[in-house]
Amino acid sequence: MSTENEGNEVPKAPSAPPVPVDSPAASSQGPTAGGTEPTAPLPPVPQNAPNATGPHPGGPAAHASAPQAPGSAPDGSWPPPPPANPPYGEGQAYGAGPAGAPGGFGADGAGGAGGWGASYQQPAPKPRNGRGGLVAAVLVAALVAGGLGGGLGYTLAKDNDNNGSTTVSASDSGATQVKRAPGTIAHVAAKALPSTVTIEAEGTNGDGGTGTGFVFDTQGHIITNNHVVADALDGGKLTATFPDGRKYDAQVVGHAQGYDVAVIKLKNPPSDLKPLPLGDSDKVAVGDETIAIGAPFGLSNTVTTGIISAKNRPVASSDGSATSKASYMSALQTDASINPGNSGGPLLDASGAVIGINSAIQSTSSGGFGSGQSGSIGLGFAIPINQAKYVAQQLIKTGKPVYAKIGASVSLEESSAGAKITDQGAAGSSAVEPGGPADKAGLKPGDVITKLDDMVIDSGPTLIGEIWTHKPGDKVTITYKRGGQEHTTELTLGSRVGDN
């Protein structure tokens, strides 16, 4: 079964997403699972029972790994250096890594480690050494019970031959009259599925994976994740398959590494395309119902449900490749089941409107593409659709992404104090771009940014993610500390075109 090159685990998520200053802090906790084994005595082993031995099949066992954020100082230019232990599609909420370093704002990234797109591997069966007689006894008991049940069933059926059937069948008319009202999961899924596609990307070297996308317009544009189509760049092959089996060749129109958004276009698109309606991710509330559609582990057209667990969750993720550059998002967090293959698919609200693009998950598994096992533990992250829509429109228009920036290099070191402007930029350049937005606003090296508008900033990556939710030209209020004193200033965000 092919899987997507989704991303790997990302740095550990902070305990709480950035929240307005006056908002109460939220806390979360996860249940622990336990189980008991049967205590009923087993039947004695018959003297004539065969001394059979056999393995006891078991499910795959996932092992946990705590990825770390980069510990060395990345340079401030774009693209940022690859994370020390990159991972994707199972993106990792930022905040776990140790030391980081200066990075060009709106440019640098951090990643984590993990294994998006890990292929399924059946584990070796567990041996049952010394239990041959025990297994045989259970087997005999099962066969006896089966024979007894069969005999009773035959007797009952024979006795009722002349008395009519004891079962009741539902009428066909009743089954066809089941109503799936607007707002129900079944109704939303039925409306949205025809507008989703399973994407297969294959590189010139034969590497590739599977992801998801959805119809953006009637011209044949499909939105997905950058890491889903990355293998098909530079001469690779890309196809998109609809739930009804129609398959189309496609090409990449534009991709944004930093945002982890890409737009592809179907070649010779059909005339009956129905774009999914786009919602307003700014109006989403914690607790709202969510519906995710994708191809987890290659299982196309899979629908899962959950709720919005948190908003504005800082996430840094990477595709795990040696040349990987980090992506940042101020994500919508959901507990809807998201697995490798869901990347790029829509996250819908209860009305069927797209509120996000499923992009990353926190996973307990480690390992790179094609190794290990990774899956949903109820911590999925989606790019807010308001941001993704803007990015997609820029990609369709020019083929290149446009990023907002403040024109300063900040430390990526893990911290809860804020985002510190470094003393020096990349390659010895100035940490504050001369004549840039930060310079004009009076910011200097050593200043620690603690808020952007009303959002608390606890680290450099959090600030990058928040800046990228804005557009160039937006005016924002920056709260910062200098020499222990708090100050505020306003600045107009600048712009940077392209990932390079």
Short mmCIF file of C-alpha atoms in Angstrom, two decimals:
data_model
loop_
_atom_site.label_atom_id
_atom_site.label_comp_id
_atom_site.label_asym_id
_atom_site.label_seq_id
_atom_site.Cartn_x
_atom_site.Cartn_y
_atom_site.Cartn_z
CA MET A 1 0.00 0.00 0.00
CA SER A 2 1.49 3.31 -1.00
CA THR A 3 1.54 6.14 1.48
CA GLU A 4 2.09 9.82 1.16
CA ASN A 5 5.27 11.69 1.82
CA GLU A 6 3.41 13.67 4.37
CA GLY A 7 5.60 14.96 6.96
CA ASN A 8 6.93 13.64 10.08
CA GLU A 9 6.52 14.30 13.70
CA VAL A 10 7.07 17.87 14.61
CA PRO A 11 8.49 19.42 17.73
CA LYS A 12 6.43 18.85 20.82
CA ALA A 13 3.46 21.19 21.12
CA PRO A 14 3.52 23.88 23.79
CA SER A 15 1.12 23.38 26.66
CA ALA A 16 -1.25 25.97 25.26
CA PRO A 17 -1.67 27.88 22.01
CA PRO A 18 -1.15 31.61 21.89
CA VAL A 19 -4.27 33.21 23.31
CA PRO A 20 -5.49 36.74 23.74
CA VAL A 21 -3.95 38.23 26.86
CA ASP A 22 -7.22 38.46 28.72
CA SER A 23 -8.30 34.93 27.84
CA PRO A 24 -8.07 32.23 30.50
CA ALA A 25 -5.35 29.66 29.90
CA ALA A 26 -6.54 26.28 28.74
CA SER A 27 -5.20 22.99 29.94
CA SER A 28 -5.55 19.55 28.48
CA GLN A 29 -5.05 16.08 29.65
CA GLY A 30 -5.21 12.73 27.98
CA PRO A 31 -6.78 9.55 29.31
CA THR A 32 -4.75 6.48 29.90
CA ALA A 33 -5.87 3.14 28.59
CA GLY A 34 -5.64 -0.15 30.34
CA GLY A 35 -6.89 -3.65 29.87
CA THR A 36 -7.36 -6.90 31.71
CA GLU A 37 -6.89 -10.44 30.60
CA PRO A 38 -9.46 -13.19 31.07
CA THR A 39 -9.14 -15.06 34.33
CA ALA A 40 -11.46 -18.02 33.62
CA PRO A 41 -9.59 -21.37 33.92
CA LEU A 42 -8.73 -23.12 30.69
CA PRO A 43 -9.98 -26.68 30.10
CA PRO A 44 -7.52 -29.52 30.81
CA VAL A 45 -5.49 -30.72 27.86
CA PRO A 46 -6.98 -33.99 26.51
CA GLN A 47 -4.59 -36.91 26.51
CA ASN A 48 -4.98 -37.36 22.78
CA ALA A 49 -4.72 -33.72 21.88
CA PRO A 50 -2.02 -32.95 19.28
CA ASN A 51 0.99 -31.10 20.61
CA ALA A 52 0.35 -28.11 18.38
CA THR A 53 2.24 -24.87 18.55
CA GLY A 54 1.50 -21.65 16.75
CA PRO A 55 2.07 -17.92 16.81
CA HIS A 56 -0.44 -15.53 18.27
CA PRO A 57 -1.07 -12.83 15.69
CA GLY A 58 -0.78 -9.35 17.08
CA GLY A 59 -1.25 -5.82 15.87
CA PRO A 60 1.57 -3.46 15.00
CA ALA A 61 3.30 -1.91 17.95
CA ALA A 62 4.16 1.76 17.73
CA HIS A 63 7.07 3.11 19.70
CA ALA A 64 7.33 6.63 21.01
CA SER A 65 10.02 9.13 20.24
CA ALA A 66 10.34 12.64 21.51
CA PRO A 67 11.71 14.71 18.62
CA GLN A 68 13.76 17.70 19.43
CA ALA A 69 13.76 21.17 17.92
CA PRO A 70 16.95 22.33 16.24
CA GLY A 71 19.71 23.15 18.64
CA SER A 72 22.03 25.05 16.40
CA ALA A 73 21.58 28.52 15.05
CA PRO A 74 19.87 28.56 11.67
CA ASP A 75 20.72 31.43 9.43
CA GLY A 76 18.28 34.22 8.85
CA SER A 77 17.91 33.86 5.12
CA TRP A 78 15.21 31.85 3.35
CA PRO A 79 15.07 28.96 3.04
CA PRO A 80 15.87 28.08 6.62
CA PRO A 81 18.12 25.10 7.33
CA PRO A 82 16.52 21.69 7.75
CA PRO A 83 15.47 20.69 11.26
CA ALA A 84 17.74 18.35 13.13
CA ASN A 85 15.12 15.62 13.22
CA PRO A 86 12.60 16.58 10.55
CA PRO A 87 9.19 14.94 10.28
CA TYR A 88 5.93 15.81 8.59
CA GLY A 89 2.26 15.14 7.93
CA GLU A 90 2.50 14.24 11.44
CA GLY A 91 3.70 17.69 12.02
CA GLN A 92 4.87 18.45 15.37
CA ALA A 93 3.62 21.30 17.44
CA TYR A 94 6.58 23.55 18.13
CA GLY A 95 7.88 23.97 21.59
CA ALA A 96 9.79 20.84 22.47
CA GLY A 97 13.14 21.47 20.97
CA PRO A 98 16.14 22.76 22.85
CA ALA A 99 18.29 25.53 21.63
CA GLY A 100 17.69 27.35 18.39
CA ALA A 101 19.17 30.48 16.96
CA PRO A 102 18.79 33.46 14.77
CA GLY A 103 16.49 33.30 11.84
CA GLY A 104 15.22 35.76 9.29
CA PHE A 105 11.69 36.58 10.26
CA GLY A 106 9.01 35.21 8.10
CA ALA A 107 11.72 33.04 6.68
CA ASP A 108 13.32 30.70 9.14
CA GLY A 109 11.78 27.44 10.22
CA ALA A 110 12.08 24.64 12.65
CA GLY A 111 11.10 21.04 12.30
CA GLY A 112 10.94 17.90 14.26
CA ALA A 113 11.35 14.25 13.63
CA GLY A 114 8.98 11.59 12.67
CA GLY A 115 7.73 9.55 9.84
CA TRP A 116 4.91 10.78 7.74
CA GLY A 117 3.99 8.42 5.04
CA ALA A 118 5.48 5.41 6.76
CA SER A 119 4.41 2.29 4.94
CA TYR A 120 2.52 -0.42 6.80
CA GLN A 121 4.68 -3.27 8.01
CA GLN A 122 3.15 -6.40 9.48
CA PRO A 123 5.05 -7.18 12.69
CA ALA A 124 6.60 -10.57 13.24
CA PRO A 125 4.27 -12.89 15.15
CA LYS A 126 4.99 -13.37 18.82
CA PRO A 127 6.28 -16.88 19.63
CA ARG A 128 4.37 -19.05 22.08
CA ASN A 129 7.24 -21.09 23.38
CA GLY A 130 6.24 -24.00 25.61
CA ARG A 131 2.51 -23.49 25.08
CA GLY A 132 1.76 -26.09 22.43
CA GLY A 133 -0.45 -28.17 24.68
CA LEU A 134 -2.28 -25.08 25.91
CA VAL A 135 -3.01 -23.92 22.38
CA ALA A 136 -4.20 -27.38 21.43
CA ALA A 137 -6.57 -27.47 24.37
CA VAL A 138 -8.10 -24.14 23.40
CA LEU A 139 -8.40 -25.31 19.80
CA VAL A 140 -10.19 -28.51 20.80
CA ALA A 141 -12.53 -26.60 23.09
CA ALA A 142 -13.36 -24.20 20.26
CA LEU A 143 -14.06 -27.03 17.84
CA VAL A 144 -16.29 -28.78 20.36
CA ALA A 145 -18.22 -25.60 21.02
CA GLY A 146 -18.51 -25.02 17.29
CA GLY A 147 -19.83 -28.52 16.69
CA LEU A 148 -22.30 -28.21 19.52
CA GLY A 149 -23.57 -24.90 18.28
CA GLY A 150 -23.91 -26.24 14.77
CA GLY A 151 -25.89 -29.25 15.99
CA LEU A 152 -28.26 -27.10 17.99
CA GLY A 153 -28.68 -24.74 15.08
CA TYR A 154 -29.57 -27.56 12.72
CA THR A 155 -32.07 -29.01 15.20
CA LEU A 156 -33.79 -25.69 15.75
CA ALA A 157 -33.97 -25.01 12.03
CA LYS A 158 -35.42 -28.48 11.38
CA ASP A 159 -38.03 -28.09 14.11
CA ASN A 160 -39.10 -24.71 12.67
CA ASP A 161 -39.38 -25.83 9.07
CA ASN A 162 -43.15 -25.88 9.34
CA ASN A 163 -43.51 -23.04 11.78
CA GLY A 164 -42.17 -20.17 9.62
CA SER A 165 -39.00 -18.06 10.02
CA THR A 166 -38.14 -16.61 13.41
CA THR A 167 -36.36 -13.56 11.85
CA VAL A 168 -37.87 -10.27 10.74
CA SER A 169 -36.65 -8.42 7.63
CA ALA A 170 -36.89 -4.66 7.12
CA SER A 171 -38.91 -3.61 4.11
CA ASP A 172 -37.04 -2.20 1.11
CA SER A 173 -39.23 0.89 1.14
CA GLY A 174 -38.18 1.65 4.71
CA ALA A 175 -34.47 1.41 3.86
CA THR A 176 -34.78 3.77 0.93
CA GLN A 177 -36.65 6.35 3.00
CA VAL A 178 -33.82 6.97 5.48
CA LYS A 179 -33.34 10.74 5.68
CA ARG A 180 -29.91 12.28 6.07
CA ALA A 181 -30.72 15.86 6.90
CA PRO A 182 -28.43 18.80 6.15
CA GLY A 183 -25.87 19.13 8.90
CA THR A 184 -25.57 15.41 9.53
CA ILE A 185 -22.17 13.85 8.90
CA ALA A 186 -23.59 11.58 6.21
CA HIS A 187 -25.09 14.54 4.34
CA VAL A 188 -21.90 16.61 4.57
CA ALA A 189 -19.79 13.67 3.41
CA ALA A 190 -22.09 12.94 0.47
CA LYS A 191 -21.83 16.57 -0.68
CA ALA A 192 -18.07 16.94 -0.15
CA LEU A 193 -16.64 13.62 -1.32
CA PRO A 194 -17.22 14.22 -5.07
CA SER A 195 -15.04 17.34 -4.78
CA THR A 196 -12.04 15.62 -3.17
CA VAL A 197 -9.23 13.77 -4.92
CA THR A 198 -6.55 11.28 -3.99
CA ILE A 199 -3.20 12.59 -5.22
CA GLU A 200 -0.34 10.33 -6.24
CA ALA A 201 3.06 11.96 -6.68
CA GLU A 202 6.02 10.15 -8.19
CA GLY A 203 9.52 11.51 -8.64
CA THR A 204 11.91 10.82 -11.49
CA ASN A 205 13.77 8.43 -9.20
CA GLY A 206 10.64 6.39 -8.51
CA ASP A 207 10.04 7.76 -5.01
CA GLY A 208 6.60 9.05 -4.22
CA GLY A 209 3.56 8.92 -2.03
CA THR A 210 -0.14 9.53 -1.65
CA GLY A 211 -2.02 12.53 -0.33
CA THR A 212 -5.32 14.34 -0.72
CA GLY A 213 -6.61 17.54 -2.29
CA PHE A 214 -9.91 19.29 -2.99
CA VAL A 215 -11.43 21.27 -5.85
CA PHE A 216 -10.76 25.00 -5.53
CA ASP A 217 -12.42 26.31 -8.70
CA THR A 218 -14.14 25.20 -11.89
CA GLN A 219 -10.95 25.70 -13.92
CA GLY A 220 -9.45 22.54 -12.43
CA HIS A 221 -7.28 23.96 -9.65
CA ILE A 222 -6.81 21.65 -6.67
CA ILE A 223 -5.47 22.75 -3.26
CA THR A 224 -3.20 20.41 -1.31
CA ASN A 225 -0.03 20.48 0.82
CA ASN A 226 3.39 21.35 -0.55
CA HIS A 227 4.88 18.17 0.92
CA VAL A 228 2.27 16.03 -0.86
CA VAL A 229 3.48 17.12 -4.32
CA ALA A 230 7.16 17.65 -3.49
CA ASP A 231 8.26 14.35 -5.10
CA ALA A 232 6.61 15.29 -8.40
CA LEU A 233 8.50 18.56 -8.79
CA ASP A 234 11.27 18.78 -11.39
CA GLY A 235 9.87 16.37 -13.94
CA GLY A 236 7.93 13.94 -11.78
CA LYS A 237 4.46 12.53 -12.38
CA LEU A 238 1.28 13.71 -10.69
CA THR A 239 -2.23 12.23 -10.87
CA ALA A 240 -5.53 13.01 -9.15
CA THR A 241 -8.30 10.43 -8.77
CA PHE A 242 -11.92 11.28 -7.89
CA PRO A 243 -14.10 8.98 -5.76
CA ASP A 244 -15.99 7.81 -8.86
CA GLY A 245 -12.75 6.46 -10.32
CA ARG A 246 -12.02 9.21 -12.85
CA LYS A 247 -8.27 9.79 -12.96
CA TYR A 248 -6.49 12.85 -14.38
CA ASP A 249 -2.90 13.82 -14.96
CA ALA A 250 -2.02 17.06 -13.20
CA GLN A 251 0.77 19.61 -12.95
CA VAL A 252 1.99 21.86 -10.16
CA VAL A 253 0.93 25.47 -10.66
CA GLY A 254 2.77 26.79 -7.63
CA HIS A 255 3.95 25.68 -4.21
CA ALA A 256 4.86 27.42 -0.95
CA GLN A 257 7.31 25.56 1.28
CA GLY A 258 6.94 27.96 4.20
CA TYR A 259 3.15 27.78 4.25
CA ASP A 260 3.06 24.08 3.19
CA VAL A 261 0.44 24.91 0.57
CA ALA A 262 0.45 23.90 -3.10
CA VAL A 263 -1.91 24.28 -6.04
CA ILE A 264 -2.07 21.74 -8.85
CA LYS A 265 -4.18 21.84 -12.00
CA LEU A 266 -5.89 18.95 -13.75
CA LYS A 267 -4.97 18.46 -17.39
CA ASN A 268 -8.15 18.46 -19.48
CA PRO A 269 -10.39 18.98 -16.42
CA PRO A 270 -14.03 17.82 -16.57
CA SER A 271 -16.81 20.36 -16.97
CA ASP A 272 -18.73 19.23 -13.89
CA LEU A 273 -16.25 20.27 -11.20
CA LYS A 274 -17.88 21.53 -8.01
CA PRO A 275 -15.56 23.58 -5.78
CA LEU A 276 -15.96 23.06 -2.06
CA PRO A 277 -17.37 26.12 -0.26
CA LEU A 278 -14.79 27.93 1.88
CA GLY A 279 -15.66 28.91 5.44
CA ASP A 280 -14.18 31.54 7.75
CA SER A 281 -11.48 30.03 9.95
CA ASP A 282 -11.34 33.17 12.09
CA LYS A 283 -14.85 32.42 13.35
CA VAL A 284 -14.15 28.82 14.32
CA ALA A 285 -14.59 28.10 18.03
CA VAL A 286 -13.10 25.43 20.24
CA GLY A 287 -15.62 22.60 20.46
CA ASP A 288 -17.00 23.06 16.93
CA GLU A 289 -17.55 19.80 15.07
CA THR A 290 -15.05 18.87 12.36
CA ILE A 291 -15.08 16.40 9.47
CA ALA A 292 -11.86 15.33 7.75
CA ILE A 293 -11.67 13.65 4.34
CA GLY A 294 -8.58 11.95 2.99
CA ALA A 295 -6.73 8.79 2.02
CA PRO A 296 -5.13 7.54 5.25
CA PHE A 297 -2.55 4.86 4.44
CA GLY A 298 -3.87 4.87 0.87
CA LEU A 299 -7.49 4.21 1.85
CA SER A 300 -9.12 6.80 -0.39
CA ASN A 301 -12.35 8.63 0.42
CA THR A 302 -12.14 8.05 4.17
CA VAL A 303 -14.26 10.28 6.41
CA THR A 304 -13.47 10.90 10.08
CA THR A 305 -14.97 13.28 12.62
CA GLY A 306 -14.02 15.20 15.73
CA ILE A 307 -13.98 18.70 17.15
CA ILE A 308 -11.78 21.76 17.15
CA SER A 309 -9.51 21.11 20.12
CA ALA A 310 -7.58 24.38 20.04
CA LYS A 311 -6.86 27.40 17.87
CA ASN A 312 -3.68 29.31 17.06
CA ARG A 313 -1.50 26.32 17.84
CA PRO A 314 2.11 27.06 16.78
CA VAL A 315 3.32 24.21 14.57
CA ALA A 316 6.60 23.70 12.75
CA SER A 317 6.93 20.72 10.44
CA SER A 318 9.16 19.27 7.75
CA ASP A 319 9.03 16.52 5.14
CA GLY A 320 12.05 14.75 6.58
CA SER A 321 14.30 15.10 3.56
CA ALA A 322 17.93 16.17 3.77
CA THR A 323 17.12 19.40 1.95
CA SER A 324 13.98 20.03 3.97
CA LYS A 325 12.97 23.56 4.86
CA ALA A 326 10.54 24.06 7.70
CA SER A 327 6.92 25.11 7.39
CA TYR A 328 5.13 27.18 10.01
CA MET A 329 1.48 27.57 10.83
CA SER A 330 -0.76 28.97 13.52
CA ALA A 331 -2.89 25.89 13.26
CA LEU A 332 -6.37 24.68 14.00
CA GLN A 333 -5.99 21.63 16.23
CA THR A 334 -8.51 18.79 15.87
CA ASP A 335 -8.99 15.34 17.34
CA ALA A 336 -10.52 14.02 14.10
CA SER A 337 -8.51 10.97 13.07
CA ILE A 338 -5.78 12.13 10.67
CA ASN A 339 -3.11 9.77 9.35
CA PRO A 340 -0.50 9.62 6.57
CA GLY A 341 -2.50 10.18 3.39
CA ASN A 342 -4.86 12.76 4.91
CA SER A 343 -2.41 15.56 4.20
CA GLY A 344 -3.80 18.18 1.86
CA GLY A 345 -7.40 17.11 2.43
CA PRO A 346 -10.17 19.39 3.65
CA LEU A 347 -11.15 19.89 7.27
CA LEU A 348 -14.84 20.78 7.16
CA ASP A 349 -17.23 22.33 9.65
CA ALA A 350 -20.69 20.94 10.38
CA SER A 351 -22.16 22.81 7.41
CA GLY A 352 -19.66 21.29 4.97
CA ALA A 353 -17.54 24.43 4.50
CA VAL A 354 -13.75 24.08 4.41
CA ILE A 355 -12.15 25.63 7.48
CA GLY A 356 -8.66 24.18 7.10
CA ILE A 357 -6.22 21.97 5.18
CA ASN A 358 -5.11 18.90 7.12
CA SER A 359 -1.34 19.09 7.24
CA ALA A 360 0.31 17.53 10.26
CA ILE A 361 -0.13 15.28 13.25
CA GLN A 362 1.66 14.69 16.51
CA SER A 363 2.72 11.07 16.50
CA THR A 364 4.22 8.65 18.99
CA SER A 365 6.15 6.97 16.18
CA SER A 366 9.62 7.71 14.96
CA GLY A 367 11.41 6.97 11.75
CA GLY A 368 11.53 8.44 8.29
CA PHE A 369 9.56 7.76 5.14
CA GLY A 370 9.00 4.07 4.53
CA SER A 371 9.95 2.97 8.02
CA GLY A 372 8.33 2.72 11.40
CA GLN A 373 4.64 3.20 12.03
CA SER A 374 2.76 6.37 12.67
CA GLY A 375 -0.86 7.13 13.24
CA SER A 376 -3.44 9.34 14.83
CA ILE A 377 -3.37 9.94 18.55
CA GLY A 378 -6.00 12.64 18.35
CA LEU A 379 -3.62 15.55 17.78
CA GLY A 380 -4.05 16.78 14.21
CA PHE A 381 -3.24 20.21 12.80
CA ALA A 382 -4.76 22.08 9.88
CA ILE A 383 -3.73 25.25 8.07
CA PRO A 384 -6.55 27.81 8.57
CA ILE A 385 -8.42 28.24 5.29
CA ASN A 386 -8.30 32.05 5.43
CA GLN A 387 -4.52 31.85 5.15
CA ALA A 388 -4.53 28.98 2.64
CA LYS A 389 -7.01 30.79 0.38
CA TYR A 390 -4.76 33.85 0.15
CA VAL A 391 -1.72 31.69 -0.57
CA ALA A 392 -3.56 29.67 -3.24
CA GLN A 393 -4.72 32.81 -5.00
CA GLN A 394 -1.15 34.14 -5.12
CA LEU A 395 0.13 30.83 -6.47
CA ILE A 396 -2.51 30.74 -9.22
CA LYS A 397 -1.81 34.37 -10.12
CA THR A 398 2.01 34.38 -10.12
CA GLY A 399 3.18 30.84 -9.36
CA LYS A 400 5.10 32.12 -6.33
CA PRO A 401 4.17 32.59 -2.67
CA VAL A 402 4.24 35.98 -0.96
CA TYR A 403 5.21 36.15 2.71
CA ALA A 404 4.67 38.92 5.23
CA LYS A 405 7.75 39.95 7.23
CA ILE A 406 8.92 42.40 9.90
CA GLY A 407 12.51 42.55 8.67
CA ALA A 408 14.32 41.20 11.72
CA SER A 409 16.13 38.03 12.73
CA VAL A 410 14.90 36.34 15.88
CA SER A 411 16.17 33.49 17.99
CA LEU A 412 14.53 30.09 17.53
CA GLU A 413 15.63 29.01 20.97
CA GLU A 414 12.86 27.42 23.03
CA SER A 415 11.55 29.99 25.45
CA SER A 416 8.41 31.13 27.16
CA ALA A 417 9.63 34.70 27.50
CA GLY A 418 9.07 35.80 23.90
CA ALA A 419 10.86 36.15 20.57
CA LYS A 420 14.25 37.80 21.02
CA ILE A 421 15.78 39.81 18.19
CA THR A 422 19.29 38.47 17.76
CA ASP A 423 22.46 40.53 17.99
CA GLN A 424 23.46 39.58 14.48
CA GLY A 425 21.71 38.27 11.37
CA ALA A 426 22.71 35.50 9.01
CA ALA A 427 26.22 35.55 7.56
CA GLY A 428 27.13 38.58 9.63
CA SER A 429 24.31 40.74 8.32
CA SER A 430 22.37 43.17 10.45
CA ALA A 431 19.75 41.54 12.69
CA VAL A 432 17.37 44.40 11.91
CA GLU A 433 17.03 45.10 8.20
CA PRO A 434 18.00 48.74 7.56
CA GLY A 435 14.92 50.66 6.45
CA GLY A 436 12.70 47.61 7.03
CA PRO A 437 9.46 47.50 9.04
CA ALA A 438 11.14 46.67 12.35
CA ASP A 439 13.77 49.36 11.86
CA LYS A 440 11.13 51.98 11.07
CA ALA A 441 9.19 50.93 14.18
CA GLY A 442 12.24 51.45 16.39
CA LEU A 443 12.98 47.80 17.20
CA LYS A 444 16.61 46.94 18.02
CA PRO A 445 18.75 43.83 18.59
CA GLY A 446 18.10 42.43 22.07
CA ASP A 447 14.44 43.48 22.14
CA VAL A 448 12.10 40.65 23.16
CA ILE A 449 8.74 40.62 21.37
CA THR A 450 5.99 39.35 23.69
CA LYS A 451 2.79 40.13 21.77
CA LEU A 452 1.61 40.68 18.21
CA ASP A 453 -1.67 42.56 18.47
CA ASP A 454 -3.51 40.61 21.19
CA MET A 455 -1.71 37.29 20.66
CA VAL A 456 0.88 36.20 23.20
CA ILE A 457 4.26 35.39 21.64
CA ASP A 458 6.32 32.83 23.54
CA SER A 459 9.06 32.08 20.97
CA GLY A 460 10.49 32.92 17.57
CA PRO A 461 8.59 30.18 15.69
CA THR A 462 5.33 31.31 17.29
CA LEU A 463 5.97 34.85 16.05
CA ILE A 464 6.73 33.61 12.52
CA GLY A 465 3.50 31.61 12.42
CA GLU A 466 1.50 34.61 13.60
CA ILE A 467 3.12 36.99 11.12
CA TRP A 468 2.28 34.59 8.30
CA THR A 469 -1.39 34.69 9.16
CA HIS A 470 -1.25 38.32 7.97
CA LYS A 471 -0.72 39.85 4.55
CA PRO A 472 1.98 42.29 3.48
CA GLY A 473 0.77 45.81 4.16
CA ASP A 474 -1.19 44.86 7.29
CA LYS A 475 -0.57 47.09 10.30
CA VAL A 476 0.15 45.29 13.56
CA THR A 477 0.92 46.34 17.11
CA ILE A 478 4.11 44.91 18.59
CA THR A 479 4.62 44.68 22.35
CA TYR A 480 8.25 44.20 23.38
CA LYS A 481 10.59 44.45 26.35
CA ARG A 482 13.84 46.37 26.43
CA GLY A 483 15.95 46.61 29.55
CA GLY A 484 13.11 45.17 31.62
CA GLN A 485 10.67 47.84 30.48
CA GLU A 486 7.63 47.08 28.30
CA HIS A 487 6.97 49.12 25.16
CA THR A 488 4.55 49.04 22.24
CA THR A 489 4.97 50.12 18.66
CA GLU A 490 3.09 49.85 15.41
CA LEU A 491 4.57 48.62 12.17
CA THR A 492 3.43 47.85 8.64
CA LEU A 493 4.40 44.37 7.49
CA GLY A 494 6.71 44.12 4.51
CA SER A 495 6.78 41.36 1.88
CA ARG A 496 9.07 38.71 0.47
CA VAL A 497 8.32 36.83 -2.74
CA GLY A 498 9.25 33.18 -3.19
CA ASP A 499 10.79 30.53 -0.98
CA ASN A 500 14.40 31.19 -1.99
#
